[in-house]
Tab-separated table of C-alpha atoms in Angstrom:
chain	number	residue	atom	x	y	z
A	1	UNK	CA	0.000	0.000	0.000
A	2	UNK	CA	0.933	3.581	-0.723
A	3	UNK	CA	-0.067	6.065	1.427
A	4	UNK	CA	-0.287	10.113	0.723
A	5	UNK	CA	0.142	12.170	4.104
A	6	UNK	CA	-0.180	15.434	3.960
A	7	UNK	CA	0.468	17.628	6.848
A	8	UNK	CA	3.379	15.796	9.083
A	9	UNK	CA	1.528	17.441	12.412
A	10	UNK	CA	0.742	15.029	15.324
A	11	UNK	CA	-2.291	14.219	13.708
A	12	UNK	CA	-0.751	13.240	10.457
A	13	UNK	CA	2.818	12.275	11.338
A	14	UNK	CA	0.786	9.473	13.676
A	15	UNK	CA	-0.300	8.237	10.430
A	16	UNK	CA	2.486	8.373	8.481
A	17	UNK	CA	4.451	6.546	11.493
A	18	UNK	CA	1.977	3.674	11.958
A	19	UNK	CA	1.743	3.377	8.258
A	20	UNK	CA	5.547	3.191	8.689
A	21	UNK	CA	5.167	0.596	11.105
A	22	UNK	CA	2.819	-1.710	9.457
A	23	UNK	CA	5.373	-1.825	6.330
A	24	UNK	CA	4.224	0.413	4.140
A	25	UNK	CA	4.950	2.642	1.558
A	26	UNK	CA	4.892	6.780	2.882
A	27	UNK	CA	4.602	9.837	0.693
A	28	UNK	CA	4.303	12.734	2.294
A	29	UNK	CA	3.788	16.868	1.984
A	30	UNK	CA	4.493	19.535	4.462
A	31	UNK	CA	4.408	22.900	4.513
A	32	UNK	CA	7.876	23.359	6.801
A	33	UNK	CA	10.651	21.596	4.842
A	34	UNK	CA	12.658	21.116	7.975
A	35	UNK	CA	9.652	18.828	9.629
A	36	UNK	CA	9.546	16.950	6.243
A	37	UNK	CA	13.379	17.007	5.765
A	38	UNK	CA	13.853	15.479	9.739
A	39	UNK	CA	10.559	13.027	8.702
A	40	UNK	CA	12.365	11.615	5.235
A	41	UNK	CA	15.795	11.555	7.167
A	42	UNK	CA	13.835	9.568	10.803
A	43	UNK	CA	13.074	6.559	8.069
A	44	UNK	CA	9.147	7.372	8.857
A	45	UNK	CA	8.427	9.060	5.600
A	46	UNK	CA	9.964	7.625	1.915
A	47	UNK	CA	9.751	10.703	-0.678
A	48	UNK	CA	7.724	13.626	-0.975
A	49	UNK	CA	4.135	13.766	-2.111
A	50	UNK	CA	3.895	15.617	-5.520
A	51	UNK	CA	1.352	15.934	-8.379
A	52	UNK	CA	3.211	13.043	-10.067
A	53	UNK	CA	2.949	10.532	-7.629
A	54	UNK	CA	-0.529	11.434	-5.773
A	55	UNK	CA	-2.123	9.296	-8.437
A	56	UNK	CA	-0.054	6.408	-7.339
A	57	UNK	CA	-1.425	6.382	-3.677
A	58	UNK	CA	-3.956	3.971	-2.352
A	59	UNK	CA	-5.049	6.264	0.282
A	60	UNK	CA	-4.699	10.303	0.956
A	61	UNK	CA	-4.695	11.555	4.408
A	62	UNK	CA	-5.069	15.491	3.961
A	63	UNK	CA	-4.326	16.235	8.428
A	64	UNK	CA	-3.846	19.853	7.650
A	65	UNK	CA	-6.277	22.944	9.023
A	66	UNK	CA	-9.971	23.271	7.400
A	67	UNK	CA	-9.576	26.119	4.766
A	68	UNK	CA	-6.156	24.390	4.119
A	69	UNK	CA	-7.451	21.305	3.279
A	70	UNK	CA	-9.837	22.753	0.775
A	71	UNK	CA	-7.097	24.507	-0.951
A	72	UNK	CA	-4.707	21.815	-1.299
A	73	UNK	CA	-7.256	19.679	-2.619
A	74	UNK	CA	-8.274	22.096	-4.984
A	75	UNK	CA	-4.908	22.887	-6.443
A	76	UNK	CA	-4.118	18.930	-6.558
A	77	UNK	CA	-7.165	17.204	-7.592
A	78	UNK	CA	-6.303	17.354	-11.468
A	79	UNK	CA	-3.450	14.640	-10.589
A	80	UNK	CA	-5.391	12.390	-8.115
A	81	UNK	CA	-7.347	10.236	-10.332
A	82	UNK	CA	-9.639	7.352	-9.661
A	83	UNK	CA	-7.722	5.259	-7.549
A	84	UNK	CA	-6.355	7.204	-4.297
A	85	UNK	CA	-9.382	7.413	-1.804
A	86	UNK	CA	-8.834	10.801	-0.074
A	87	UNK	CA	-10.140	11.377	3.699
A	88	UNK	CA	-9.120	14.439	5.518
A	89	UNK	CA	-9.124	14.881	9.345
A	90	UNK	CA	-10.243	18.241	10.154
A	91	UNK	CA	-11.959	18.827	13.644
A	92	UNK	CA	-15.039	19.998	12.205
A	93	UNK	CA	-16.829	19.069	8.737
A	94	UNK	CA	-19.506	20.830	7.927
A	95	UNK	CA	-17.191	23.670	5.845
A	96	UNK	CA	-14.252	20.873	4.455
A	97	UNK	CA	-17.025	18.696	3.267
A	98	UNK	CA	-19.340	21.391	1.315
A	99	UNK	CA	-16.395	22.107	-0.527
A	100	UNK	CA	-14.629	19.350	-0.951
A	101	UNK	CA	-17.471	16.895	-2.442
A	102	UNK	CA	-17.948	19.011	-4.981
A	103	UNK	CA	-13.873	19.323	-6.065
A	104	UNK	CA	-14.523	15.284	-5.903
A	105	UNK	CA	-17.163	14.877	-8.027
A	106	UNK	CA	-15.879	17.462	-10.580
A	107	UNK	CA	-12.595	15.439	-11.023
A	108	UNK	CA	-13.501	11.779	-10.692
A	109	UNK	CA	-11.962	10.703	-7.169
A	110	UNK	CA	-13.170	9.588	-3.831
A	111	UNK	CA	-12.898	11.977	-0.709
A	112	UNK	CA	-14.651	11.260	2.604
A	113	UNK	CA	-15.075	13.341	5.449
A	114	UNK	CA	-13.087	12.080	8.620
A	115	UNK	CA	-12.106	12.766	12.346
A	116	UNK	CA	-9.882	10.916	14.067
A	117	UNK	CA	-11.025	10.837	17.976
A	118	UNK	CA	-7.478	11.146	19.312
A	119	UNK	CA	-5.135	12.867	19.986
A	120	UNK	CA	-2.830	14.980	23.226
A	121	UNK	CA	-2.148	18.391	24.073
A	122	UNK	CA	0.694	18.456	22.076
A	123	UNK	CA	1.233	19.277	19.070
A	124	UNK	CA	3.740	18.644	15.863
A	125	UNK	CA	5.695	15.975	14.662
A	126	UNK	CA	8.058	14.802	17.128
A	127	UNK	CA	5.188	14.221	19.362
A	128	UNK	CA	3.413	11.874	16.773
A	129	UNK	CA	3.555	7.702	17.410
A	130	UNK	CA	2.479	5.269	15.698
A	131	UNK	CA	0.255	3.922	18.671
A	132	UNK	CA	-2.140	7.172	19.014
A	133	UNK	CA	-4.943	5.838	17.154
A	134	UNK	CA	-4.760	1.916	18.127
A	135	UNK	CA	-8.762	1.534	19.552
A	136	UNK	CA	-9.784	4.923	19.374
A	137	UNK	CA	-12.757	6.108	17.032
A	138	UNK	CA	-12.590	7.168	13.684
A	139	UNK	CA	-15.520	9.167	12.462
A	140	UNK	CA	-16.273	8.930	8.521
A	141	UNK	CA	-18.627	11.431	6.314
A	142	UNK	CA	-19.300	9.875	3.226
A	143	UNK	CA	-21.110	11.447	0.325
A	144	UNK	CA	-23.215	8.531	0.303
A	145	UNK	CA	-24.392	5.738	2.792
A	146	UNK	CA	-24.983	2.877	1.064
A	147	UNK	CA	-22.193	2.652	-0.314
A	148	UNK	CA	-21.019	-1.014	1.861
A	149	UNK	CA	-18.201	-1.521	-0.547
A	150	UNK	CA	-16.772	1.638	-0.124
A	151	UNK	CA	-16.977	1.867	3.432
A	152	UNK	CA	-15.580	-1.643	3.854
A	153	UNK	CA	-11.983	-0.391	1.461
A	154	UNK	CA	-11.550	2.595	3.591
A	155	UNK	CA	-11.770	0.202	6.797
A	156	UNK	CA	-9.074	-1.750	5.353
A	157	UNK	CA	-6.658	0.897	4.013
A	158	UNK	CA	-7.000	2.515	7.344
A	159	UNK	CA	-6.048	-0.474	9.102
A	160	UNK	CA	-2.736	0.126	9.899
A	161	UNK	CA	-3.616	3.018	12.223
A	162	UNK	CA	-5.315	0.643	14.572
A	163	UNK	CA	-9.083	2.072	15.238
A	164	UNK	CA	-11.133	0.386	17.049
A	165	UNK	CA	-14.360	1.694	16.269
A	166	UNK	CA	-15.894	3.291	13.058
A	167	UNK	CA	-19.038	5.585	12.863
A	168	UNK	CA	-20.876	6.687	9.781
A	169	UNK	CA	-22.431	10.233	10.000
A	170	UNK	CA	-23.406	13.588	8.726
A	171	UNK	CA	-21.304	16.363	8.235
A	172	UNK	CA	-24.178	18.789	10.713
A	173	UNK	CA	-24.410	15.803	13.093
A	174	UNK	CA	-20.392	15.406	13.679
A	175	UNK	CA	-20.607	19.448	14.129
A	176	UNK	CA	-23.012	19.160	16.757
A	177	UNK	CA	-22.106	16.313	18.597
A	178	UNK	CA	-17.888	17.446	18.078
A	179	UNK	CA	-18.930	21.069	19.860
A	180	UNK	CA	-19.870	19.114	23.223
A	181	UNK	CA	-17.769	16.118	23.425
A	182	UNK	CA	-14.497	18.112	22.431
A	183	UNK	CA	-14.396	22.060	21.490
A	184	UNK	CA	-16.764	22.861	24.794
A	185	UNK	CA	-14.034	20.943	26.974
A	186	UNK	CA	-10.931	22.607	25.291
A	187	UNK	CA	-12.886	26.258	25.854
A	188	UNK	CA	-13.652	25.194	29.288
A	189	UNK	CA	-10.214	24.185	30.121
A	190	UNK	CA	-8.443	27.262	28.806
A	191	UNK	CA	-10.815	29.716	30.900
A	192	UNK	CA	-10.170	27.807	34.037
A	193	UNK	CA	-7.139	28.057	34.366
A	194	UNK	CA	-6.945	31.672	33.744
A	195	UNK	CA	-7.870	31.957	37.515
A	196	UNK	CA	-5.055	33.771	39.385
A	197	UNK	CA	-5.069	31.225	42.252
A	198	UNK	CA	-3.555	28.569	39.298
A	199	UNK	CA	-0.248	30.361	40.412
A	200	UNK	CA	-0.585	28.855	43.456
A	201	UNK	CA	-1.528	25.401	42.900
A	202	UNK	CA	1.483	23.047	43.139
A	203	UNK	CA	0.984	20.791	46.339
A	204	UNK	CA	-1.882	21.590	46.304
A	205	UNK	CA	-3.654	19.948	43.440
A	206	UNK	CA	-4.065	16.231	42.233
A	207	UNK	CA	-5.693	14.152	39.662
A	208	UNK	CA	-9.114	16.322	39.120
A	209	UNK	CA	-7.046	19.439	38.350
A	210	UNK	CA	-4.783	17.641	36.397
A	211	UNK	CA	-7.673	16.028	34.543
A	212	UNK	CA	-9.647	19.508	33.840
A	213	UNK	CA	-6.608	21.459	32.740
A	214	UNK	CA	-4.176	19.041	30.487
A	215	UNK	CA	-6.429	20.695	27.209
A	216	UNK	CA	-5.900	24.057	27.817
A	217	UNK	CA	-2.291	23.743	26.185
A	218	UNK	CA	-3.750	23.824	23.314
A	219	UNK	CA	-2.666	25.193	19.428
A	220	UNK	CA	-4.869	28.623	19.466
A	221	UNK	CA	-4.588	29.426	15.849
A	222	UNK	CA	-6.306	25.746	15.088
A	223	UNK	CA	-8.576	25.268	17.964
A	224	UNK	CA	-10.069	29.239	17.206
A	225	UNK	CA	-10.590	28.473	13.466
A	226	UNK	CA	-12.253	25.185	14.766
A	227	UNK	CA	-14.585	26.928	17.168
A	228	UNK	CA	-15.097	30.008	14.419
A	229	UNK	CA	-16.503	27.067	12.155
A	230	UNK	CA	-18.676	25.749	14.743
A	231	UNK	CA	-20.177	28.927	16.220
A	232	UNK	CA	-23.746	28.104	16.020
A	233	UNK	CA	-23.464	24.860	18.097
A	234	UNK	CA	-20.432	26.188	20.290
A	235	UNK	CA	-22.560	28.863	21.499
A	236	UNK	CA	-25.824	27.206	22.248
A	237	UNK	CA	-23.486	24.700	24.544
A	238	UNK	CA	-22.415	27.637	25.763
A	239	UNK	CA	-24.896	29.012	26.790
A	240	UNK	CA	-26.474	26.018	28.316
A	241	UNK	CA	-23.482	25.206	30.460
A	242	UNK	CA	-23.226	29.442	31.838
A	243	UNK	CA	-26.959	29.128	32.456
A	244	UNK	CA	-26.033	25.659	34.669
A	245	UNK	CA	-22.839	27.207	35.870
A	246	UNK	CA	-25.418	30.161	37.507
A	247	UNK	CA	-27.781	27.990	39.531
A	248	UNK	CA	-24.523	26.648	41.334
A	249	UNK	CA	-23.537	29.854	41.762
A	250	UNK	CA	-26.749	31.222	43.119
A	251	UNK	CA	-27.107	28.395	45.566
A	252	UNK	CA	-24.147	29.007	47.421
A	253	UNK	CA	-24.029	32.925	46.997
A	254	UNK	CA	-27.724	32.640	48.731
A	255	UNK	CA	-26.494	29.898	51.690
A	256	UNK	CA	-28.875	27.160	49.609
A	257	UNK	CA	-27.523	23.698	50.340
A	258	UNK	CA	-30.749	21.772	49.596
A	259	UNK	CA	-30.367	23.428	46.039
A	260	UNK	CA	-26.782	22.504	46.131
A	261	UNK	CA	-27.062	19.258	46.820
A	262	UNK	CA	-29.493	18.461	43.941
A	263	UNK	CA	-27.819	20.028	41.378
A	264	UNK	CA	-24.811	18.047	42.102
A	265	UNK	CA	-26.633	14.702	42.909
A	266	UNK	CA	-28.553	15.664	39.226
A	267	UNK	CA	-25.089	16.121	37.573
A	268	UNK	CA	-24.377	12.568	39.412
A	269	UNK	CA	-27.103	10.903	38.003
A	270	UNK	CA	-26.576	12.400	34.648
A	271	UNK	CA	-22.880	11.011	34.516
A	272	UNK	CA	-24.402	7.749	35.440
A	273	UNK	CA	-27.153	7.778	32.668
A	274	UNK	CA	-25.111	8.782	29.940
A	275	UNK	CA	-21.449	7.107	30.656
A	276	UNK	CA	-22.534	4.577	32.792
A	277	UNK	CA	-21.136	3.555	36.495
């Protein structure tokens, strides 16, 4: 198998190193020609992905910010052809997806939506491994969703990442879902710890700070494009977690434990219901 990485981040130097790992064949593009230099020079990546060889690939992993995804695949979709199927990773999909089925269809290839549900607070290439997606979700978009075969082939040229679990969805449904189970947590993390008293915390804190905070190192330039994207869903979550964050507030500003106590034993329950015990 060939496969076509572009973007040598963490996200997409993960794939090109497990790809590396399973035996295969690596092409890759990145912007910096040091990280893609250091990347051809590690062993992890074999030559450099060009409009002559794109064509060649089995598979096309565009891991490379929204907008920039659209416009590489723009400017390279003459050369792809029919038989690279082309998946990119970008944290949200309504935006990659309107305009990237359409550069699809007009030239003859495949191209899926896709999100890989993995990933540290780190970013760039030396913090990629080969191990980050081994059982972790992968979320596909497809244009269309009866297509079993298709679906099926992109299982199997993804295998050497490792995923344990594949869902099938809409472009609006990963938005809204995505804004809850990941962008409201990184926004939530980053304002906390803007608190003065964080200054003060060593010996002081253990596994619940450490647990609440690790996602507010974060990459601002991609995480703000990301929540610019998603504004309509980031703000109703929004504002349904300050409206929450008020009745705690109010209950202990006005000396209410019997309020207190059953907002927390509701958030309790709710943990319960929805993660299980």
């Amino acid at each position: 198998m060939i496969a076509g990485i572009v973007g040598l981040g963490l996200i997409g130097g993960s794939f090109a190193k497990a790809y590396h790992a399973a035996g295969e064949t690596v092409l890759a593009y990145d912007c910096d020609r040091d990280t893609l230099d250091f990347a051809m020079l590690s062993g992890t990546v074999d030559g450099k992905l060009t409009k002559d060889n794109i064509g060649q690939c089995d598979i096309v992993i565009i891991a490379i910010y929204p907008e920039a995804a659209a416009e590489y695949l723009e400017r390279m979709a003459p050369y792809i052809g029919k038989k690279p199927i082309v998946i990119d990773t970008c944290g949200t999909k309504r935006k990659v997806c309107k305009l990237c089925f359409p550069i699809a269809e007009k030239y003859g290839f495949t191209y899926l939506g896709g999100h890989p549900m993995a990933g540290t607070q780190y970013s760039g290439f030396k913090y990629a491994r080969a191990n980050l997606f081994h059982n972790a979700p992968m979320v596909l978009v497809p244009a269309r969703f009866d297509d079993i075969e298709l679906l099926d082939k992109v299982r199997e040229l993804l295998s050497p990442a490792g995923f344990g679990k594949y869902s099938v969805t809409t472009a609006e449904k990963h938005d809204e879902m995505i804004a809850f189970t990941s962008q409201m947590p990184h926004i939530l993390s980053n304002a906390f710890i803007k608190s003065p008293t964080a200054h003060k915390h060593k010996g002081f804190s253990a596994g619940s700070y450490k647990d609440l905070t690790r996602v507010a190192w974060l990459n601002p330039w991609l995480w703000a494009e990301l929540f610019m994207e998603n504004k309509d869903f980031i703000l109703n979550e929004l504002t349904l977690y300050m409206d929450n964050l008020a009745q705690y507030r109010d209950a202990i500003e006005h000396d209410d434990p019997d309020t207190l106590i059953a907002l927390l034993d509701e958030g309790k329950r709710r943990k319960e219901e929805v993660d299980g015990r």
